[in-house]
XYZ file of C-alpha atoms in Angstrom:
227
model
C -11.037 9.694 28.940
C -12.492 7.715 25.721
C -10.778 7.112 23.001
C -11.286 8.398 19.188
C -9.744 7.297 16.043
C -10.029 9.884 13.751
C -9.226 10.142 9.954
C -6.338 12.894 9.300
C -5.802 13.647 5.557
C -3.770 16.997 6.019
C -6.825 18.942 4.410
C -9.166 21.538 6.197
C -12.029 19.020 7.072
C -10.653 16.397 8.703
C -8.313 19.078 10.636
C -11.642 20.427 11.653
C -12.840 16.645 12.834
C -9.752 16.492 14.839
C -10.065 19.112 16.690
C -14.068 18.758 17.038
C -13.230 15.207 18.872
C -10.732 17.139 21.218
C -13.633 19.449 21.927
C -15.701 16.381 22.865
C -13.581 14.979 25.675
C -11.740 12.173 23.375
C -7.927 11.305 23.678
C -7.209 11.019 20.023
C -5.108 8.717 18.114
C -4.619 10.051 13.999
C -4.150 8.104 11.326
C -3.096 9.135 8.342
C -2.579 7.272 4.605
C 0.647 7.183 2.322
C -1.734 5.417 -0.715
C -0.331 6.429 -3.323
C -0.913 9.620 -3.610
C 0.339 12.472 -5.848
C -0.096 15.310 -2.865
C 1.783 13.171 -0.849
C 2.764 16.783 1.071
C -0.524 15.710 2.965
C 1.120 13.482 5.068
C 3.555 16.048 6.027
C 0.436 17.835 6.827
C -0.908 15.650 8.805
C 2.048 14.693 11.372
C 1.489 18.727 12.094
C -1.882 19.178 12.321
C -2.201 16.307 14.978
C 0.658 17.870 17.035
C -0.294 21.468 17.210
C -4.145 19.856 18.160
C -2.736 17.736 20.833
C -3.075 13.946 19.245
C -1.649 11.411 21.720
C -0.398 9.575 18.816
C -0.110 10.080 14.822
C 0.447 7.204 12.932
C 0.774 7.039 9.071
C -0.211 3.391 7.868
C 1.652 2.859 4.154
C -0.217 0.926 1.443
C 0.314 1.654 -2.040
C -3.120 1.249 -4.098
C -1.156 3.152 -7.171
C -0.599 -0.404 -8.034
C -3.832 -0.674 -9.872
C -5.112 3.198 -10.184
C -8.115 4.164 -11.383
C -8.055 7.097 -10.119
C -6.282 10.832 -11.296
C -5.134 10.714 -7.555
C -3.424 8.106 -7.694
C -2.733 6.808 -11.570
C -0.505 9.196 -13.151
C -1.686 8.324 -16.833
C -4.688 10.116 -15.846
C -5.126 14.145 -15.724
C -6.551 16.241 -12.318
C -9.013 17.798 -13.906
C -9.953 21.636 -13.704
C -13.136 20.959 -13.307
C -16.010 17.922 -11.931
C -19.240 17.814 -13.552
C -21.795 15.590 -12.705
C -20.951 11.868 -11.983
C -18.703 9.908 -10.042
C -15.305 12.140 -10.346
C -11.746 11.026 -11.677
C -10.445 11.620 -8.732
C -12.470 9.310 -6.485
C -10.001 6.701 -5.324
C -11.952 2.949 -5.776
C -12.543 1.932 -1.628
C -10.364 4.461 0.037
C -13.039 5.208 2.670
C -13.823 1.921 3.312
C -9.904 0.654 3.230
C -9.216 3.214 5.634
C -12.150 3.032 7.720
C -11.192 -0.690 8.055
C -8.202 0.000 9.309
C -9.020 2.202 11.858
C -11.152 -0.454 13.609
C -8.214 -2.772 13.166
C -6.077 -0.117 15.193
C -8.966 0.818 17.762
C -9.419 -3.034 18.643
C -6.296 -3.283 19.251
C -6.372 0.332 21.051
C -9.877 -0.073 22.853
C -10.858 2.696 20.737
C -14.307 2.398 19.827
C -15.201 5.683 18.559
C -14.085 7.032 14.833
C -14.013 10.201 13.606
C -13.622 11.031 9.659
C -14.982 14.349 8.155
C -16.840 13.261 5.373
C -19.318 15.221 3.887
C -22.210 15.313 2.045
C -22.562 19.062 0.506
C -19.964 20.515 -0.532
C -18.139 17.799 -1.756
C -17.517 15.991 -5.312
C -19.705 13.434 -5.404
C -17.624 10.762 -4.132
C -20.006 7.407 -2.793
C -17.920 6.486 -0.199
C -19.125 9.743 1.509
C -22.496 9.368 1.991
C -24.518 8.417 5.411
C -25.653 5.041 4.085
C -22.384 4.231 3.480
C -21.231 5.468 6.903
C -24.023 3.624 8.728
C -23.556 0.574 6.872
C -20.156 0.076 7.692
C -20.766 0.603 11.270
C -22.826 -2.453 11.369
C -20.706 -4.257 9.369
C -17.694 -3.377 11.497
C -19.529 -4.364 14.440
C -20.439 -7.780 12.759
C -16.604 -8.463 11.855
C -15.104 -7.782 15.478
C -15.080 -8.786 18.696
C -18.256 -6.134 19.185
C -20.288 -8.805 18.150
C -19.538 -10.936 21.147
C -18.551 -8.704 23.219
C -21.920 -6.268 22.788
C -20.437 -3.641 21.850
C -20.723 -1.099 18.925
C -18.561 1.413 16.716
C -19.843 4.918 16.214
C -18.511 6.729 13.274
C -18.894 10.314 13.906
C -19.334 12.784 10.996
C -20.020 15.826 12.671
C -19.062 17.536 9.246
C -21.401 15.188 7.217
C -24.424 18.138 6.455
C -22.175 21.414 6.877
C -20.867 23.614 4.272
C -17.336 24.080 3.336
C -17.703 27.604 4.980
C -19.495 26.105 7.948
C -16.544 23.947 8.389
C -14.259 26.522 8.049
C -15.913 28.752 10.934
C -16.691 25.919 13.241
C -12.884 24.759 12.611
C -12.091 28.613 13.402
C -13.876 28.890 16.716
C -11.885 25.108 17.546
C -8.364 26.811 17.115
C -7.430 24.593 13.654
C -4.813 26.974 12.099
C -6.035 26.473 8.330
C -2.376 27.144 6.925
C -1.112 24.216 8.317
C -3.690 22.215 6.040
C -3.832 21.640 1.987
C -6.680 20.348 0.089
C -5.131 20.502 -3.579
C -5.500 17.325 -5.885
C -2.378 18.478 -7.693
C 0.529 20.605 -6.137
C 3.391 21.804 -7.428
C 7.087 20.821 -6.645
C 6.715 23.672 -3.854
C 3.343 22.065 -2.047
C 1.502 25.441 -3.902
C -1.889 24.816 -4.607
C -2.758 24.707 -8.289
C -5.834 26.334 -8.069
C -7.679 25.037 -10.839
C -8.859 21.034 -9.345
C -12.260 21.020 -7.335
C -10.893 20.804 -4.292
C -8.886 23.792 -4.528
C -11.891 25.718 -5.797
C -14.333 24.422 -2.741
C -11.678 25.804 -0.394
C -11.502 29.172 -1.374
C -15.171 29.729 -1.800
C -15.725 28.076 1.150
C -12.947 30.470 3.081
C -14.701 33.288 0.769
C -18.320 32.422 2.177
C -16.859 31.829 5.576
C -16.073 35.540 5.599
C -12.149 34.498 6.746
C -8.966 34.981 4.320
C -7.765 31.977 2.615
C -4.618 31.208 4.418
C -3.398 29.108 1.042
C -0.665 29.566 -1.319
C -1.894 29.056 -4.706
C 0.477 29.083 -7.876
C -2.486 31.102 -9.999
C -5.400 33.573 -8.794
C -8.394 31.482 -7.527
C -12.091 32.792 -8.972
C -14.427 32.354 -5.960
């Protein structure tokens, strides 16, 4: 049996990549993030997620990139907004694809794990850069360039098998896997009680997408959500 690394943020997509890389025959190793982060009830998220989908391991890799901000997610002096418009968001964290995608090919070398699973996307999502396929595609080469693939002719594959689907395509592809969607949360900006404030853009991409999907929104919210 290969392999996989694959991203696990607590939220609804990469719960869905998780359990899309079970589908495909891969032993899978999570790896989750404590960044920073103001939803740090992710993480808690997370450790469950990859247990009820069968994850031979879960591992949660601390690094604290609050120490310079410049981001709402992860800089407290700055608001989660109600709502994105056009541009590069608040809420994109500086790297954090690229951090984290380095340090799951620190953790497959090591693993002989050459397959990596994250669930970016590149419609119904806020704009961030560090979701996009050149990005993706880059870094594969450049991963392959900085490890002992070079030598040892071998490659990484980054799988996005979410990278062109819509939230609600996610959501029933996720469905027909088995991911049980109220184990995950996607809000920027929870309250004390992990409720979902219902106002950031994730929170509103989620419930249109469960709304589109045709299946009820399994989340808590602390105010109604306008699909």
């Amino acid at each position: 049996m290969k392999r996989a690394i694959v991203l696990l943020s607590g939220g609804l997509d990469s719960a869905t990549c998780l359990a899309k890389a079970r589908a495909e025959g891969f032993e899978c190793y999570a790896l989750s993030f404590d960044y920073g982060q103001r939803h740090r009830n992710e993480i808690t998220a997370s450790q469950k997620i990859a247990e009820a989908l069968g994850a031979k391991e879960f591992r949660c890799f601390k690094l604290d990139l609050a120490q310079w901000g410049g981001s709402a997610l992860t800089d407290d002096s700055i608001d989660v907004p109600e709502y994105e418009g056009a541009g590069i968001p608040v809420t994109y964290v500086p790297a954090r694809n690229m951090v984290f995608l380095s340090l799951a090919v620190a953790w497959g070398e090591v693993l002989g794990a050459h397959d990596i699973f994250i669930g970016v996307n590149s419609v119904d999502y806020s704009g961030y850069p560090d979701c996009r396929k050149n990005f993706i595609s880059s870094f594969a080469e450049t991963a392959r360039l900085g490890t002992c693939a070079v030598d040892e002719n071998w490659k990484w594959t980054i799988h996005t098998p979410l990278q062109e689907l819509s939230k609600a395509e996610i959501i029933k592809l996720g469905t027909s896997l088995g991911v049980d969607y109220s184990m995950t949360t996607s809000c920027y900006n929870p309250d004390a009680d992990g409720h979902a404030c219902g106002h950031c853009d994730s929170c509103y991409l989620r419930h249109r997408g469960f709304a589109e999907a045709g299946v009820e929104d399994p989340t808590v919210y602390s105010v109604n959500v306008k699909n």
